[in-house]
Short mmCIF file of C-alpha atoms in Angstrom, two decimals:
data_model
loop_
_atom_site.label_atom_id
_atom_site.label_comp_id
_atom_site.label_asym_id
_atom_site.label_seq_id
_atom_site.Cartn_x
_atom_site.Cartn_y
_atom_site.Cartn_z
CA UNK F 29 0.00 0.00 0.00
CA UNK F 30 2.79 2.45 1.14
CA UNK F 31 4.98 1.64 -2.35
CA UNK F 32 1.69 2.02 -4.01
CA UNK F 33 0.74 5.45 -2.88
CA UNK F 34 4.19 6.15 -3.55
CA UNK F 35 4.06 5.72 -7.11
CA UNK F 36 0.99 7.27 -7.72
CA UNK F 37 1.98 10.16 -5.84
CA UNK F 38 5.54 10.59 -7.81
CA UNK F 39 3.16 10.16 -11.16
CA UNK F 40 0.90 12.80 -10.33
CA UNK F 41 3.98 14.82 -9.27
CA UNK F 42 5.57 14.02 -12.89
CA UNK F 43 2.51 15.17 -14.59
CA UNK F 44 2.31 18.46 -12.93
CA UNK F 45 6.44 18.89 -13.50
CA UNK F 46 5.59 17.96 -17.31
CA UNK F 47 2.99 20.50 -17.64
CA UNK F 48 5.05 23.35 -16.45
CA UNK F 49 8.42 22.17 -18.22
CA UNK F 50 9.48 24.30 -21.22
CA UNK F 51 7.73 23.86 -24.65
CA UNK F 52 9.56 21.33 -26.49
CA UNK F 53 11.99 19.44 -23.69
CA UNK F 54 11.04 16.26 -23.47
CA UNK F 55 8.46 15.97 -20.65
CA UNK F 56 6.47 18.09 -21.82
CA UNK F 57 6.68 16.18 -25.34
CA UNK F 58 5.72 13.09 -23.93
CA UNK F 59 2.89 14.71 -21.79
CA UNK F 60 1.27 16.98 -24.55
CA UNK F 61 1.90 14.78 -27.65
CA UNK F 62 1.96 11.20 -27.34
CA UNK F 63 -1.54 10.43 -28.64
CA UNK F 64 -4.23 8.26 -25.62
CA UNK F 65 -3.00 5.21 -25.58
CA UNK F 66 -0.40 5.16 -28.17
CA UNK F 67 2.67 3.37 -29.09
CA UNK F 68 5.80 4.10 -28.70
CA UNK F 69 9.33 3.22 -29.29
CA UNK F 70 12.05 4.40 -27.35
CA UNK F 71 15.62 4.12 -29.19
CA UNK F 72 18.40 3.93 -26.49
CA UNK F 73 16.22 3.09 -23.12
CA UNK F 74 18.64 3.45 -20.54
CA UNK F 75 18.64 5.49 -17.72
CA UNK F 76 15.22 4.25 -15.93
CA UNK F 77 13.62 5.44 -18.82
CA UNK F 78 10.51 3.25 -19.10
CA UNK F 79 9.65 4.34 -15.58
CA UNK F 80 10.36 8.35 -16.82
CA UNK F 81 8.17 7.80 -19.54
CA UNK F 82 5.27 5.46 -17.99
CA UNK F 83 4.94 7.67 -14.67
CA UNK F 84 4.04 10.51 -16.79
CA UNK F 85 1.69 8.78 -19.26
CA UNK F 86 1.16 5.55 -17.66
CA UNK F 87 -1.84 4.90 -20.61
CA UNK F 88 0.96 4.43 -23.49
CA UNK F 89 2.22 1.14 -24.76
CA UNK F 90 5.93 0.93 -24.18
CA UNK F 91 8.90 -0.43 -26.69
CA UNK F 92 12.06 0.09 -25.24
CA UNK F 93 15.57 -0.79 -27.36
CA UNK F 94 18.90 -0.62 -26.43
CA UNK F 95 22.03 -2.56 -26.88
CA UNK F 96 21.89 -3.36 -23.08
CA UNK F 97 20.47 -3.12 -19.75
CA UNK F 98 22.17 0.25 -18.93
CA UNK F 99 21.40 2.47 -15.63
CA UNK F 100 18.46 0.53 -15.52
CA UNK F 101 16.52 -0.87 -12.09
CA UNK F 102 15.00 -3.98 -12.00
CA UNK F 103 11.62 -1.32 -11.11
CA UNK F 104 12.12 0.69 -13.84
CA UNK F 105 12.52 -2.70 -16.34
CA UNK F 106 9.08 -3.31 -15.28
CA UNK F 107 7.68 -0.05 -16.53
CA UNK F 108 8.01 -1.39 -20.18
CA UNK F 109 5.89 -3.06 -22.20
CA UNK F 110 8.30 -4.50 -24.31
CA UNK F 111 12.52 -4.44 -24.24
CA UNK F 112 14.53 -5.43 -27.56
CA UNK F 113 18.13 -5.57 -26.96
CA UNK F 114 20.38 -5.93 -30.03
CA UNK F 115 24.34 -5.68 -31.41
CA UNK F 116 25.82 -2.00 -32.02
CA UNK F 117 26.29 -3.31 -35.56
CA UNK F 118 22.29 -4.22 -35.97
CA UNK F 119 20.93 -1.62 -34.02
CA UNK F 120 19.17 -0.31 -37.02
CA UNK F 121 17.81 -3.62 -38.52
CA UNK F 122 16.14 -4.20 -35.37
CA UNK F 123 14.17 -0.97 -35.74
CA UNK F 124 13.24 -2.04 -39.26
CA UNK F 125 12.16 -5.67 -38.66
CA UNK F 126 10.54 -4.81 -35.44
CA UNK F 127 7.09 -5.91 -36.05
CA UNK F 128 4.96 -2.04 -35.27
CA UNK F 129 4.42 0.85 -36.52
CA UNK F 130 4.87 3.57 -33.75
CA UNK F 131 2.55 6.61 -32.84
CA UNK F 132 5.80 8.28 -31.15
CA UNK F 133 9.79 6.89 -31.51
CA UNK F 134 11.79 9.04 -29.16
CA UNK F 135 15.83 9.32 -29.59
CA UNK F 136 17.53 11.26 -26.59
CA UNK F 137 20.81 11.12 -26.71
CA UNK F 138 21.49 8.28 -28.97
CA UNK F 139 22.64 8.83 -32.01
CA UNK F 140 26.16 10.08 -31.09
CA UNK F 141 26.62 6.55 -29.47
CA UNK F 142 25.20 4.66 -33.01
CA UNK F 143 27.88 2.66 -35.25
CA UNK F 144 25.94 4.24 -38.31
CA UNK F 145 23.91 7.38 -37.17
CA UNK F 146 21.94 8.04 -40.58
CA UNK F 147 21.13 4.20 -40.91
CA UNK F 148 18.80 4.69 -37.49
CA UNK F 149 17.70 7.86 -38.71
CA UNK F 150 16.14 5.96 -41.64
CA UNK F 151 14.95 3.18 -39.90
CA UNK F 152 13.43 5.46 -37.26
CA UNK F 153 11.45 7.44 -39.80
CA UNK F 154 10.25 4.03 -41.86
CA UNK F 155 8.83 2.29 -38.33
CA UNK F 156 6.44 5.47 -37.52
CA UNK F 157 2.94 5.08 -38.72
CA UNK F 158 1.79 7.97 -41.46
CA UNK F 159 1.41 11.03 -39.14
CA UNK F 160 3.82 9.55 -36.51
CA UNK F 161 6.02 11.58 -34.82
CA UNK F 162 9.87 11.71 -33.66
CA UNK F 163 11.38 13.41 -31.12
CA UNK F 164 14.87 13.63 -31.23
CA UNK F 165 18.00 14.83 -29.16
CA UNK F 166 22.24 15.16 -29.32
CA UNK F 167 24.83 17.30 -28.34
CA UNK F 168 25.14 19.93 -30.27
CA UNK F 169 28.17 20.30 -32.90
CA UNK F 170 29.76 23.24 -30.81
CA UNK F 171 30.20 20.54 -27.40
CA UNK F 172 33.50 20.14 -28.50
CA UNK F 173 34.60 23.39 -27.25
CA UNK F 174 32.46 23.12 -24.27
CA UNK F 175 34.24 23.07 -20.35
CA UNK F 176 34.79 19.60 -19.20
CA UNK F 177 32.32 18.45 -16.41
CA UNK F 178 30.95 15.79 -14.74
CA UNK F 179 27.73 14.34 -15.89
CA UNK F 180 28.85 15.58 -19.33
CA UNK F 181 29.18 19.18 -20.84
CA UNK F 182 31.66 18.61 -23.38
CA UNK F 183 30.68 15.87 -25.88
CA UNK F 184 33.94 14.27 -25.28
CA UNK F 185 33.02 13.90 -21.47
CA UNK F 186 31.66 10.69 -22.46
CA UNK F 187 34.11 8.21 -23.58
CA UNK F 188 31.05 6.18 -25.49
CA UNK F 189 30.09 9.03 -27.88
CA UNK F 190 31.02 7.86 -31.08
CA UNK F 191 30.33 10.79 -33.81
CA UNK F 192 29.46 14.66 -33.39
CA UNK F 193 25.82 14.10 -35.37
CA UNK F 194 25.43 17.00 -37.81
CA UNK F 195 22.68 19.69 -37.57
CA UNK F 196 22.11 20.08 -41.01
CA UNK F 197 22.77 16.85 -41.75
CA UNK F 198 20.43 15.44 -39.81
CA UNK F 199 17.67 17.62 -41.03
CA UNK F 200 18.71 17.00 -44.87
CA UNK F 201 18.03 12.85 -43.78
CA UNK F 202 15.18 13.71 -42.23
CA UNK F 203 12.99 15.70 -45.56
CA UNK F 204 14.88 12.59 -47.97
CA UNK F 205 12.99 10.09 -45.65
CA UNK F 206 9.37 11.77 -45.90
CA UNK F 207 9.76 13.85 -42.53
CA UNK F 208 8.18 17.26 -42.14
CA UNK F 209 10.46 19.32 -39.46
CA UNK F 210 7.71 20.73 -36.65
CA UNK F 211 10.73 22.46 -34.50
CA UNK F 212 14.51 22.36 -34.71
CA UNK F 213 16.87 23.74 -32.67
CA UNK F 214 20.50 23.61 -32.95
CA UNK F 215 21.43 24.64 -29.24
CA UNK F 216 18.00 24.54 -27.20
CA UNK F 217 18.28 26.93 -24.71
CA UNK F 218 14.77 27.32 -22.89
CA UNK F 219 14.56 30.87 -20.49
CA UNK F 220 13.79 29.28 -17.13
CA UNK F 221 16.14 26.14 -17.02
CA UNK F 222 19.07 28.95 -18.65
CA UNK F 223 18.31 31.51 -15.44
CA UNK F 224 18.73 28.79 -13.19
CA UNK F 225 21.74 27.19 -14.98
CA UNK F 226 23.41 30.93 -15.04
CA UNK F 227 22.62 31.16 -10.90
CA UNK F 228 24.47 27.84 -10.66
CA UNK F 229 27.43 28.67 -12.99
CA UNK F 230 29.57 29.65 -10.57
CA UNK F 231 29.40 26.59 -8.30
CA UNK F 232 29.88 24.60 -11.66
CA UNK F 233 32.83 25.97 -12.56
CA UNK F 234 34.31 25.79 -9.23
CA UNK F 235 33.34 21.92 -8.60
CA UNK F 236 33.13 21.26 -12.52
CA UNK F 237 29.34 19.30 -12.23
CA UNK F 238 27.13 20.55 -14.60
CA UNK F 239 23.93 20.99 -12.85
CA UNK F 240 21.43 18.05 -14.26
CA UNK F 241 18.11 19.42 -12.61
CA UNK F 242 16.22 20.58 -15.07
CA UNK F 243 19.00 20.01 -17.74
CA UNK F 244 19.97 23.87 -16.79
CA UNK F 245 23.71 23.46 -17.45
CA UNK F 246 23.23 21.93 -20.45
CA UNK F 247 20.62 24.99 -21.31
CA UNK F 248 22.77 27.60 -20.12
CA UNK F 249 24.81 26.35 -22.74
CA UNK F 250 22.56 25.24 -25.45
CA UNK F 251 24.21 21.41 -24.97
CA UNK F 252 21.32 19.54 -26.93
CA UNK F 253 20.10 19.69 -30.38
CA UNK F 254 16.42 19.10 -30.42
CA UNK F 255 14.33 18.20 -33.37
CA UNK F 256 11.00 17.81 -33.59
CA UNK F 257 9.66 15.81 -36.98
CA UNK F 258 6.41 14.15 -38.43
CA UNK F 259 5.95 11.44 -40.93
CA UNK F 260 3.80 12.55 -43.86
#
């Protein structure tokens, strides 16, 4: 009863958090736009992200993939609906044979870590249903002149990034693939998370953590590309 009350209690918590977070971050995404009851894919799962996603729409059918169980707990496993695992090398074929076509497919922060980055774009776009949409994340081009930190800031903070993912790029795969781009941003830099990421900058610098609460390092900075697409 006590875990139970818990749970609903962090949900209901999550939804009000979603509602307020900026237009076009990812919380609010998944609150606002995932359609009742819809089906989604989410391309590199890790970090407890089928309990992120399901304790903010717990209606939505879950598809996690990933190459491994990674920063996942045994709880959060449970959230999903469905986990694929599969080789770095055929990452991409097991988006294309998967067996659904997808409402939603979300991609934070995987494509830098993707043997062949514009071979998952394409399978991405062919597994979402006509009108489908994709919500997609990086690190921005310019991370490679960012400060060092902990909990990345630079893109080379991460010793599993593989390539710096294009902007433009990445948008020209997008329109060849039958994608209409809804929002793009090269350095997303919403006002409130910025303000509080400016506040913290000092302490940052000095103990060189970027501050991960409500991504506001990474917006003072404009760390993450975010792109918005639909299927037509």
């Amino acid at each position: 009863m006590g875990k139970t009350y818990i749970r609903r209690s962090l949900g209901y918590l999550s939804c009000l958090l979603a509602k307020r977070t900026p237009r076009n971050a990812k919380t609010a995404f998944i609150y606002n736009r995932i359609p009742k009851n819809g089906k989604i894919l989410d391309v590199g799962c890790g970090n407890n992200s089928p309990y992120n996603v399901k304790r903010i729409r717990p209606d939505v059918y879950y598809v996690g993939l990933d190459i491994g169980v990674y920063n996942q707990s045994s709880e959060a496993i449970n959230y999903a609906d469905e986990l694929i695992y599969a080789q770095p090398e055929k990452f991409h074929q097991a988006i294309e044979e998967n067996e659904y076509e997808y409402d939603v497919i979300l991609s934070t922060h995987n494509l830098e870590h993707c043997n062949d980055f514009v071979k998952v774009l394409n399978a991405m776009s062919k597994a979402l249903k006509e009108g489908g949409l994709l919500y997609l994340t990086f690190p921005c081009e310019e991370s490679v002149h960012f400060p060092k930190r902990k909990n990345s800031l630079n893109f080379y903070d991460d010793s599993s990034h593989k390539d710096v993912i294009p902007y433009l790029k990445t948008i020209s795969v997008l329109k060849q693939t039958g994608m209409t781009i809804l929002f793009a941003k090269k350095r997303f830099r919403p006002f409130l998370p910025l303000m509080v990421g400016l506040f913290y900058e000092p302490l940052a610098k000095l103990t060189k953590i970027q501050l991960p609460i409500m991504n506001a390092t990474w917006a003072l900075y404009g760390f993450e590309t975010v792109i918005i697409a639909k299927k037509k």
